[in-house]
Amino acid sequence: MGIGPHNGSFWHQCRAVSFICQKNLLLVTNKNPRTSHCLSLARLLACSLRIIRASAMATNAQDTQENQQPSQKLQIYSTSSTGVTPFWREKYERDAKKYWDIFYKRHEDRFFKDRHYLDKEWGQYFTGGERKVILEVGCGAGNTIFPLVATYPDTFVHACDFSPRAVNLVKTHKDYKDTHFSAFVCDLTIDDLNKEISPASIDIVTMIFVLSAVSPEKMPLVLQNIKKVLKPNGYVLFRDYAVGDLAQERFTCKDQKISENFYVRGDGTRAFYFSNDFLTTLFKDNGFDVEELGLCCKQVENRSRELVMNRRWIQAVFRFSDMSNSCFSKKAAIKENLLGQENVEPKVKENTSKKTLNSIEVDISEGLAAEMFGILPSLDIEVIEIKLRDQNFKIDVLSREYQHTCKSTGLMLWESAHMMASLLALNPTIVKGKKVLELGCGCGGICSMVAVRSANLVVATDGDAKALELLTRNVASNLRPPSLAKLIVKRLEWGNQEHIQAMKELNSGGFEVIIGTDVTYDPEAILPLFETAKELMSLNCNGENQQSALILCHVLRGADEQSILASASQFGFRLIDKWHAGISSYSSQGIIGSWFPENGCEEYIPSTASSILYFHVQ
């Protein structure tokens, strides 16, 4: 923000800042705070505005507003992808074992298909000579080792994973026998394999979609560890995600990037996407020759959604040799399996062996398909049961395990919504016979669903498309006629004039009650919130008791109460009553206090920081 130098007093500087703040902040166009992050410019403007108020600049506010000129509106939320914060980056690393343990608790052995393609792709490495001893790294639920032993019953497999639950799934498998398997828990970046396996005793190490789950900086530790148990000239059979895979393209549109080609999934597990150069250098630097290296591409079609998605992975064979002097052995052959693809990387285009579409199998299951096609799998949804007096609700929300990477807070059910819904159920007269608007209701919409029993019309709004999709589903599954016909779900981004105009066309007379629960946590969204409420509130009133009301129920977080009240006053809202949990000075004779039962009101108060503000328009 360039104000330019001012040689006058602080008073003149404040006048300049006041003009810019009033001009920009009052004309802000924002998205619902449940969907986006904030621009630092908006924070600076809001901070400057508070300084101006403290400096007694109220006398200039009217003149400033009169001088406003139409200008391009400022979006106070950034749409750019900023990636994972350092806090979460460290947490994902520290709790990697926990996230994978939760993964196997939920999916067990249903996520990946059994890998029957090992015989087709690498059969020559498992046959000939003495009994083969194999180490499966990151064995998971055993989708690799059990099909392998079924095909080659003379092999012995050591299987390790750093998820105790995954190892337990292997040990309790119906085909697990001590004569063919030895499964154990091991974090290859920390634990020494020689404590479980004799040195130089392994013929083949299989690494199937496992190294991608390790931080790139720790991958050398894994390779150095397996070298301790691998025989000279032993092989590593490798398959993992490649750069340009569909899943990576989807991650780049979200704030889920940890580092270059390294991303976190919604469940907290991580995935790295390998390039040929990165993989070759990684293994070469750790004492391996490249026997085979292929980039595999396959188109996966979802006919019901008319989508064709490109999956890409790298398949390779590496040989452990103490005499390794170069990246490739004499027998090395670079292959590219191109299935329905015309564009190939020049580096691997020279020696190409093409295979038919059906000759390459993809490790795919319902869970992977959901990740690929951008659909929230059913396991990502958690059902919350809520009982409010004589009403029972079953609300679908985003599972707690997926909430940490989700930018939209609207996919969760917040405690203040539960509290306000309880009060509406106890006091139906709050909305009886009125037109009600809920701002930022998220996917739950329980306040709207309770209010619709007594109100003439209820419009439940949010700015996030996914939240509205879940909300629509929740409304349809919980309400029945005639209530269902009185509740309308609409998208409303605060300050968005197109959305506001659409609301006015839906209800030209305005709303007599506007409710917002936990919508005040973002300081930069407070002004657009009150601006939107002012435009949509009914101004027809018959006495103090019949005035239209704005009710905000929240736990104070980012925005303090003084800032909220100052913003409310700026748009003509007058505080009529307020209530704070744990403060006995608020009389039960007040508007809000009368909503609570005289005895046993604790069950309706989820937090000692809960607060309710009740406004009228001046």
XYZ file of C-alpha atoms in Angstrom:
618
model
C 0.000 0.000 0.000
C 1.752 3.157 -1.139
C 0.611 6.186 0.827
C 3.663 8.313 0.070
C 5.662 10.443 2.507
C 3.812 12.854 4.772
C 5.601 15.776 6.345
C 2.636 16.766 8.494
C 1.540 15.549 11.865
C 0.296 12.078 12.782
C -3.197 13.521 12.309
C -2.596 14.072 8.589
C -1.111 10.620 8.207
C -4.195 9.078 9.820
C -6.453 11.014 7.438
C -4.612 9.464 4.484
C -4.760 5.946 5.911
C -8.401 6.438 6.825
C -9.314 7.320 3.261
C -7.617 4.253 1.807
C -8.930 1.863 4.479
C -12.505 3.039 4.214
C -12.395 3.009 0.448
C -10.996 -0.511 0.126
C -12.416 -2.353 3.116
C -15.985 -1.238 2.612
C -15.862 -2.324 -1.015
C -14.253 -5.674 -0.277
C -15.511 -8.727 -2.086
C -14.650 -11.811 -0.091
C -15.337 -15.450 -0.219
C -16.886 -17.180 2.749
C -14.164 -17.447 5.422
C -14.722 -21.167 5.503
C -13.122 -21.543 2.074
C -9.961 -19.439 1.726
C -6.911 -17.842 3.310
C -6.379 -14.080 3.720
C -4.168 -11.641 1.900
C -1.718 -9.779 4.083
C -2.886 -6.534 2.478
C -6.323 -6.971 4.020
C -4.773 -7.585 7.429
C -2.776 -4.361 7.096
C -5.851 -2.422 6.100
C -7.892 -3.788 9.005
C -5.096 -3.034 11.438
C -4.812 0.516 10.113
C -8.539 0.992 10.516
C -8.343 0.068 14.196
C -5.506 2.581 14.683
C -7.631 5.274 13.084
C -10.559 4.567 15.387
C -8.239 4.748 18.384
C -6.961 8.102 17.108
C -10.459 9.634 17.162
C -10.853 9.828 13.400
C -14.579 9.123 13.417
C -15.264 12.680 12.334
C -13.698 11.982 8.960
C -15.643 8.760 8.241
C -18.650 10.423 6.628
C -16.520 12.634 4.369
C -14.445 9.645 3.349
C -17.491 7.572 2.346
C -18.865 10.450 0.287
C -15.612 10.572 -1.675
C -15.703 6.874 -2.581
C -15.392 6.107 -6.281
C -16.222 2.830 -8.035
C -13.124 0.666 -8.139
C -12.062 -2.888 -8.671
C -13.051 -4.900 -5.621
C -10.388 -6.456 -3.492
C -10.596 -10.158 -2.748
C -9.239 -10.576 0.742
C -8.610 -14.310 0.404
C -5.753 -15.630 -1.672
C -6.557 -18.323 -4.212
C -2.921 -19.283 -4.653
C -1.588 -22.519 -3.253
C 0.832 -21.837 -0.431
C 1.614 -25.423 0.499
C 1.846 -27.098 3.878
C 3.004 -24.918 6.774
C 6.206 -25.819 8.664
C 4.134 -26.857 11.681
C 2.157 -29.415 9.693
C 5.218 -30.508 7.705
C 6.949 -31.458 10.957
C 3.801 -33.077 12.314
C 3.351 -35.274 9.225
C 6.953 -36.416 9.564
C 6.746 -36.984 13.299
C 3.398 -38.816 13.154
C 3.889 -40.709 9.876
C 3.586 -44.077 11.632
C 0.375 -43.000 13.330
C -1.249 -41.867 10.076
C -0.434 -45.161 8.349
C -1.651 -47.109 11.363
C -4.973 -45.258 11.161
C -5.018 -45.942 7.426
C -4.827 -49.705 7.965
C -7.311 -49.539 10.814
C -9.857 -48.082 8.418
C -9.048 -49.897 5.187
C -7.509 -53.167 6.417
C -6.705 -55.143 3.240
C -9.358 -53.540 1.040
C -7.478 -50.536 -0.336
C -4.962 -52.137 -2.705
C -5.603 -55.003 -5.035
C -3.561 -58.157 -4.652
C -0.517 -57.749 -6.892
C -0.609 -60.722 -9.209
C 1.491 -58.960 -11.838
C 4.853 -59.709 -10.208
C 5.105 -63.003 -12.095
C 4.379 -61.274 -15.402
C 6.791 -58.405 -14.856
C 9.650 -59.990 -12.931
C 9.167 -63.758 -13.136
C 12.771 -64.384 -14.199
C 14.105 -63.001 -10.916
C 12.129 -65.453 -8.774
C 13.116 -68.659 -10.609
C 16.307 -70.689 -10.978
C 18.951 -71.683 -8.457
C 18.335 -72.231 -4.784
C 15.318 -71.208 -2.738
C 14.867 -67.443 -2.978
C 14.803 -65.342 0.163
C 12.843 -62.135 -0.312
C 12.388 -58.978 1.723
C 9.152 -57.079 1.161
C 9.629 -53.482 2.327
C 6.418 -51.774 3.395
C 4.384 -54.971 3.251
C 1.115 -53.303 4.198
C -1.672 -55.853 4.490
C 0.223 -58.411 2.423
C -1.122 -57.623 -1.050
C 2.286 -58.451 -2.540
C 3.656 -61.309 -0.464
C 0.685 -63.673 -0.415
C 0.148 -63.726 -4.217
C 3.927 -64.076 -4.600
C 4.234 -67.131 -2.347
C 1.137 -68.643 -3.943
C 2.944 -68.442 -7.303
C 6.379 -69.438 -5.972
C 5.704 -71.696 -2.954
C 9.394 -72.454 -2.467
C 10.256 -68.837 -1.536
C 10.668 -67.421 1.951
C 9.575 -63.857 2.613
C 10.633 -61.430 5.313
C 7.957 -58.720 5.454
C 8.268 -55.437 7.330
C 6.182 -52.305 7.778
C 6.368 -49.485 10.286
C 2.640 -49.743 10.946
C 2.036 -52.290 13.740
C -1.532 -52.690 12.568
C -0.394 -53.570 9.034
C 2.012 -56.206 10.360
C -0.770 -57.646 12.493
C -2.985 -57.901 9.394
C -0.252 -59.927 7.727
C 0.250 -62.222 10.710
C -3.464 -62.934 11.056
C -3.939 -63.628 7.324
C -5.284 -67.096 6.606
C -2.256 -67.929 4.430
C 0.398 -66.793 6.881
C 2.732 -69.626 7.892
C 5.991 -69.424 9.797
C 7.575 -71.753 7.266
C 7.125 -69.160 4.515
C 6.879 -65.788 6.244
C 8.483 -63.668 8.926
C 6.659 -60.383 9.517
C 7.964 -57.663 11.823
C 7.572 -53.947 12.573
C 10.419 -51.793 11.295
C 10.987 -48.139 10.452
C 13.685 -48.397 7.802
C 14.829 -44.823 8.386
C 15.679 -45.629 12.034
C 15.688 -49.374 12.819
C 18.568 -51.645 11.805
C 17.402 -54.515 9.583
C 20.277 -56.684 10.824
C 18.418 -57.055 14.113
C 15.809 -59.124 12.260
C 17.641 -60.430 9.197
C 21.152 -61.846 8.797
C 23.591 -59.720 6.757
C 23.874 -60.490 3.033
C 21.076 -63.078 3.142
C 18.409 -61.548 0.895
C 18.181 -62.339 -2.813
C 15.453 -59.869 -3.754
C 13.972 -56.776 -2.142
C 10.525 -55.703 -3.356
C 9.590 -52.036 -2.985
C 6.063 -51.600 -4.331
C 4.582 -48.134 -3.767
C 6.475 -47.717 -0.511
C 9.500 -45.442 -1.007
C 7.120 -42.652 -2.054
C 5.793 -42.566 1.529
C 9.246 -41.617 2.857
C 10.562 -38.060 3.022
C 12.986 -37.515 0.108
C 15.816 -36.546 2.457
C 15.433 -39.886 4.297
C 15.268 -42.147 1.242
C 19.074 -42.753 1.275
C 18.711 -44.128 4.816
C 16.272 -46.735 3.515
C 18.600 -47.815 0.712
C 21.610 -48.017 3.016
C 19.588 -50.167 5.390
C 18.500 -52.705 2.779
C 22.068 -52.946 1.483
C 23.063 -54.488 4.830
C 20.899 -57.552 4.227
C 21.039 -57.771 0.425
C 23.447 -60.260 -1.164
C 26.041 -58.916 -3.608
C 24.333 -58.732 -7.012
C 20.967 -59.000 -5.256
C 18.055 -57.156 -6.839
C 15.585 -54.461 -5.846
C 12.265 -54.673 -7.730
C 10.705 -51.239 -7.694
C 7.362 -49.734 -8.668
C 6.111 -46.320 -7.508
C 4.387 -43.075 -8.503
C 5.824 -41.015 -11.366
C 5.852 -37.280 -11.953
C 2.794 -36.243 -13.947
C 0.456 -38.802 -12.409
C -3.133 -37.673 -12.126
C -3.043 -37.687 -8.328
C -0.096 -35.269 -8.357
C -1.938 -32.936 -10.711
C -4.865 -32.878 -8.298
C -2.602 -32.146 -5.331
C -1.094 -29.115 -7.059
C -4.515 -27.421 -6.970
C -4.608 -27.665 -3.184
C -2.479 -26.572 -0.246
C -1.051 -30.071 0.168
C 2.469 -29.644 -1.181
C 5.203 -30.408 1.349
C 8.200 -29.977 -0.948
C 9.119 -30.546 -4.597
C 7.037 -33.523 -5.850
C 6.127 -34.422 -2.248
C 2.513 -34.097 -1.053
C 0.246 -34.999 1.827
C -3.032 -36.792 1.242
C -6.232 -35.974 3.054
C -5.668 -38.757 5.589
C -2.191 -37.522 6.594
C -0.215 -40.116 4.634
C 2.275 -38.759 2.121
C 3.297 -39.465 -1.467
C 6.385 -38.590 -3.477
C 6.330 -38.581 -7.306
C 9.558 -39.813 -8.901
C 11.245 -38.629 -12.062
C 13.623 -40.926 -13.947
C 16.587 -38.683 -13.137
C 15.799 -38.442 -9.424
C 15.332 -42.193 -9.044
C 18.425 -43.079 -11.048
C 20.609 -40.662 -9.094
C 19.180 -41.835 -5.767
C 20.042 -45.488 -6.362
C 23.371 -44.795 -8.075
C 24.572 -42.633 -5.187
C 23.760 -45.471 -2.792
C 25.602 -48.243 -4.615
C 23.080 -49.693 -7.061
C 23.193 -50.302 -10.802
C 20.106 -49.806 -12.949
C 19.093 -53.017 -14.734
C 15.724 -51.799 -16.033
C 13.899 -48.500 -15.864
C 10.496 -47.886 -17.392
C 7.886 -45.166 -17.310
C 4.444 -46.764 -17.438
C 1.326 -44.902 -18.468
C -2.217 -46.169 -18.452
C -5.565 -44.533 -19.050
C -8.199 -45.390 -16.471
C -11.768 -44.635 -17.430
C -14.704 -43.811 -15.202
C -17.617 -44.335 -17.568
C -20.290 -43.128 -15.169
C -18.582 -39.722 -14.887
C -17.324 -39.749 -18.485
C -13.766 -39.172 -17.328
C -10.498 -40.571 -18.622
C -7.593 -40.257 -16.235
C -3.895 -40.816 -16.880
C -1.953 -42.849 -14.345
C 1.830 -42.827 -14.423
C 4.326 -44.874 -12.465
C 7.962 -45.885 -12.672
C 8.921 -49.543 -12.765
C 12.571 -50.465 -12.316
C 15.052 -53.155 -11.353
C 18.222 -52.220 -9.470
C 21.219 -54.453 -8.700
C 23.413 -54.089 -5.647
C 27.070 -54.167 -6.714
C 30.116 -53.045 -4.786
C 31.880 -52.556 -8.142
C 29.301 -50.098 -9.414
C 31.005 -47.351 -11.445
C 28.165 -46.037 -13.522
C 24.473 -45.490 -13.494
C 23.666 -48.376 -15.828
C 25.001 -51.889 -16.086
C 25.925 -53.373 -19.469
C 22.617 -55.181 -19.578
C 20.577 -52.159 -18.657
C 17.628 -51.373 -20.855
C 15.409 -48.344 -20.523
C 11.836 -49.114 -21.385
C 8.745 -47.019 -21.641
C 5.362 -48.655 -21.553
C 3.042 -46.295 -23.363
C -0.590 -47.242 -23.252
C -2.756 -44.971 -25.326
C -0.237 -42.137 -24.997
C 1.497 -40.259 -27.783
C 3.646 -37.804 -25.844
C 6.803 -39.377 -24.475
C 9.787 -37.917 -22.705
C 12.730 -37.573 -25.111
C 15.099 -39.085 -22.577
C 13.406 -42.489 -22.617
C 12.137 -42.496 -26.148
C 15.103 -44.238 -27.784
C 14.562 -47.784 -26.517
C 10.845 -48.364 -26.318
C 9.069 -51.635 -25.817
C 5.318 -51.320 -26.098
C 2.914 -53.646 -24.346
C -0.765 -54.169 -24.898
C -3.208 -52.327 -22.741
C -4.212 -55.413 -20.767
C -0.645 -56.536 -20.055
C -0.034 -53.836 -17.454
C -1.970 -53.951 -14.185
C -2.654 -50.926 -12.017
C -2.661 -51.109 -8.235
C -6.161 -49.730 -8.006
C -9.107 -50.143 -5.683
C -12.207 -48.221 -4.702
C -10.133 -45.963 -2.465
C -7.575 -45.195 -5.145
C -10.279 -44.561 -7.705
C -11.921 -42.088 -5.365
C -8.603 -40.276 -4.935
C -8.057 -40.219 -8.690
C -11.463 -38.974 -9.691
C -11.742 -36.306 -7.028
C -14.628 -37.952 -5.195
C -14.771 -38.102 -1.428
C -14.894 -41.848 -0.732
C -17.584 -43.009 1.641
C -14.947 -43.793 4.262
C -14.006 -40.100 4.356
C -17.449 -39.229 5.667
C -18.255 -39.480 9.347
C -21.836 -39.593 10.604
C -22.609 -37.564 13.717
C -25.851 -38.284 15.566
C -27.467 -35.318 17.314
C -30.518 -35.423 19.556
C -32.317 -32.139 20.233
C -35.426 -32.606 22.359
C -37.838 -34.562 20.125
C -35.651 -34.300 17.012
C -32.896 -36.678 15.938
C -30.398 -35.799 13.224
C -27.765 -37.841 11.441
C -25.278 -35.411 9.945
C -22.613 -36.352 7.398
C -19.385 -34.425 7.928
C -15.803 -34.831 6.784
C -14.070 -37.420 8.944
C -11.848 -36.017 11.678
C -8.887 -37.826 10.141
C -9.279 -35.768 6.951
C -10.061 -32.378 8.471
C -6.465 -31.311 9.090
C -5.668 -30.695 5.412
C -9.068 -29.426 4.360
C -9.169 -25.691 3.680
C -12.934 -25.570 4.098
C -14.012 -25.457 7.730
C -17.566 -25.831 6.417
C -17.127 -29.602 6.129
C -17.152 -29.921 9.928
C -19.771 -29.441 12.617
C -18.737 -26.720 15.041
C -19.692 -26.656 18.706
C -21.449 -23.297 18.507
C -23.828 -24.624 15.839
C -24.801 -27.447 18.180
C -25.361 -24.954 20.999
C -27.479 -22.550 18.925
C -29.534 -25.411 17.501
C -30.258 -26.574 21.067
C -31.470 -23.090 22.013
C -33.693 -22.891 18.931
C -35.194 -26.261 19.804
C -35.892 -25.019 23.350
C -37.239 -21.643 22.152
C -39.088 -22.009 18.843
C -40.601 -18.539 19.322
C -37.223 -17.026 18.323
C -38.050 -17.823 14.684
C -41.769 -18.631 14.779
C -43.575 -17.294 11.705
C -40.448 -15.502 10.483
C -38.119 -15.627 7.512
C -34.720 -16.881 8.642
C -31.284 -16.708 7.012
C -28.319 -18.744 8.260
C -24.908 -17.417 7.213
C -21.993 -19.808 6.788
C -23.938 -22.823 7.977
C -21.460 -25.355 6.580
C -22.435 -28.912 5.758
C -24.389 -29.516 8.971
C -27.130 -26.906 8.801
C -28.655 -28.085 12.068
C -29.736 -24.567 13.093
C -31.642 -24.224 9.831
C -33.185 -27.693 10.151
C -34.374 -26.939 13.699
C -35.647 -23.462 12.792
C -37.666 -24.623 9.798
C -40.220 -26.348 12.044
C -41.428 -22.967 13.322
C -40.306 -20.472 10.668
C -42.161 -19.572 7.497
C -38.987 -19.763 5.398
C -35.364 -20.728 6.083
C -32.450 -20.190 3.698
C -29.253 -22.023 4.644
C -26.150 -20.550 2.980
C -22.436 -21.155 2.660
C -19.728 -20.111 0.220
C -18.113 -23.530 -0.235
C -19.444 -25.819 -2.978
C -18.463 -29.061 -1.234
C -20.067 -27.940 2.011
C -23.271 -27.125 0.134
C -23.207 -30.526 -1.546
C -23.053 -32.267 1.824
C -25.599 -29.833 3.283
C -28.096 -30.635 0.545
C -27.626 -34.319 1.271
C -28.073 -33.806 5.015
C -31.216 -31.741 4.561
C -32.771 -34.335 2.238
C -32.003 -37.216 4.601
C -33.191 -35.502 7.799
C -36.254 -33.465 6.818
C -39.660 -34.481 5.554
C -42.529 -32.411 4.092
C -43.747 -29.832 4.856
C -40.495 -28.722 6.545
C -38.407 -29.852 3.588
C -40.269 -27.484 1.250
C -39.587 -24.492 3.522
C -35.793 -24.892 3.645
C -33.730 -23.641 0.710
C -29.996 -24.210 0.280
C -28.146 -21.389 -1.510
C -24.573 -20.353 -2.126
C -23.653 -17.002 -0.580
C -20.175 -15.505 -0.475
C -20.168 -12.515 1.821
C -19.807 -9.268 -0.080
C -20.508 -10.939 -3.431
C -23.114 -8.657 -5.002
C -24.312 -11.282 -7.485
C -25.039 -13.687 -4.654
C -26.653 -10.956 -2.544
C -28.872 -9.906 -5.446
C -29.928 -13.521 -5.976
C -30.931 -13.685 -2.310
C -32.992 -10.522 -2.650
C -34.781 -11.983 -5.650
C -35.522 -15.100 -3.616
C -36.882 -13.081 -0.698
C -37.511 -9.453 -1.590
C -38.792 -8.461 1.849
C -35.595 -9.348 3.682
C -35.051 -11.659 6.647
C -36.358 -11.053 10.139
C -33.801 -13.325 11.808
C -30.230 -13.858 10.625
C -28.126 -16.457 12.410
C -24.388 -17.089 12.252
C -22.504 -19.687 14.301
C -18.709 -19.602 14.539
C -18.484 -17.169 11.631
C -16.455 -14.476 13.388
C -13.099 -16.204 13.790
C -11.493 -14.423 10.833
C -10.875 -10.701 11.498
C -10.728 -9.801 7.797
C -14.141 -11.328 7.123
C -16.029 -9.423 9.816
C -16.776 -6.320 7.716
C -18.130 -8.291 4.717
C -20.195 -10.373 7.145
C -21.994 -7.324 8.560
C -22.235 -5.703 5.141
C -24.036 -8.777 3.789
C -26.283 -9.080 6.834
C -27.274 -5.397 6.544
C -28.270 -5.770 2.889
C -30.361 -8.875 3.493
C -32.067 -7.927 6.759
C -35.693 -6.855 6.798
C -36.099 -3.227 7.889
C -39.842 -3.491 8.492
C -40.526 -3.534 12.214
C -43.429 -2.985 14.587
C -41.931 -1.942 17.891
C -38.761 -3.065 19.696
C -39.974 -6.636 20.175
C -40.699 -7.064 16.478
C -37.423 -5.713 15.143
C -35.318 -7.913 12.916
C -32.418 -9.546 14.756
C -28.909 -10.692 13.942
C -27.741 -13.468 16.285
C -24.073 -14.466 16.395
C -23.092 -17.482 18.465
C -19.397 -18.265 18.647
C -16.273 -19.114 20.553
C -13.996 -16.090 20.319
C -10.905 -16.975 18.313
C -9.175 -14.672 15.818
C -11.434 -11.640 16.216
C -11.965 -10.027 19.613
C -15.357 -8.787 20.730
C -14.392 -5.113 20.559
C -13.487 -5.447 16.867
C -16.721 -7.302 16.160
C -18.824 -4.623 17.834
C -16.949 -1.825 16.073
C -17.567 -3.457 12.691
C -21.217 -4.026 13.549
C -21.660 -0.359 14.457
C -20.116 0.685 11.166
C -23.016 -0.963 9.330
C -25.718 0.299 11.653
C -26.075 -2.684 13.991
C -26.801 -1.939 17.637
C -25.955 -4.477 20.334
C -29.144 -5.219 22.305
C -27.945 -8.091 24.473
C -24.908 -10.288 24.984
C -24.183 -13.465 26.886
C -20.921 -15.154 27.876
C -20.633 -18.607 29.375
C -19.547 -18.652 32.998
C -20.356 -15.010 33.725
C -23.222 -14.897 36.219
C -23.705 -11.129 35.897
C -25.822 -11.629 32.777
C -29.402 -11.658 33.983
C -31.744 -14.471 33.060
C -34.276 -11.707 32.388
C -32.314 -10.586 29.346
C -33.259 -11.762 25.849
C -30.505 -14.360 25.561
C -30.519 -15.371 29.230
C -34.215 -16.234 28.988
C -33.429 -18.856 26.346
C -31.634 -21.084 28.862
C -33.468 -23.255 31.382
C -33.115 -22.103 34.976
C -31.585 -25.394 36.047
C -29.215 -27.706 34.207
C -28.210 -25.325 31.431
C -24.638 -26.680 31.459
C -25.520 -29.370 28.925
C -26.291 -26.674 26.347
C -22.954 -24.884 26.772
C -20.121 -26.740 24.968
C -17.329 -24.355 25.976
C -16.625 -21.867 28.726
C -15.540 -19.487 25.929
C -18.961 -19.583 24.254
C -20.570 -16.236 23.531
C -23.790 -14.933 21.954
C -24.360 -11.428 20.575
C -27.849 -10.129 19.745
C -28.168 -7.121 17.384
C -30.875 -4.876 15.946
C -30.438 -2.530 13.022
C -30.503 1.140 14.016
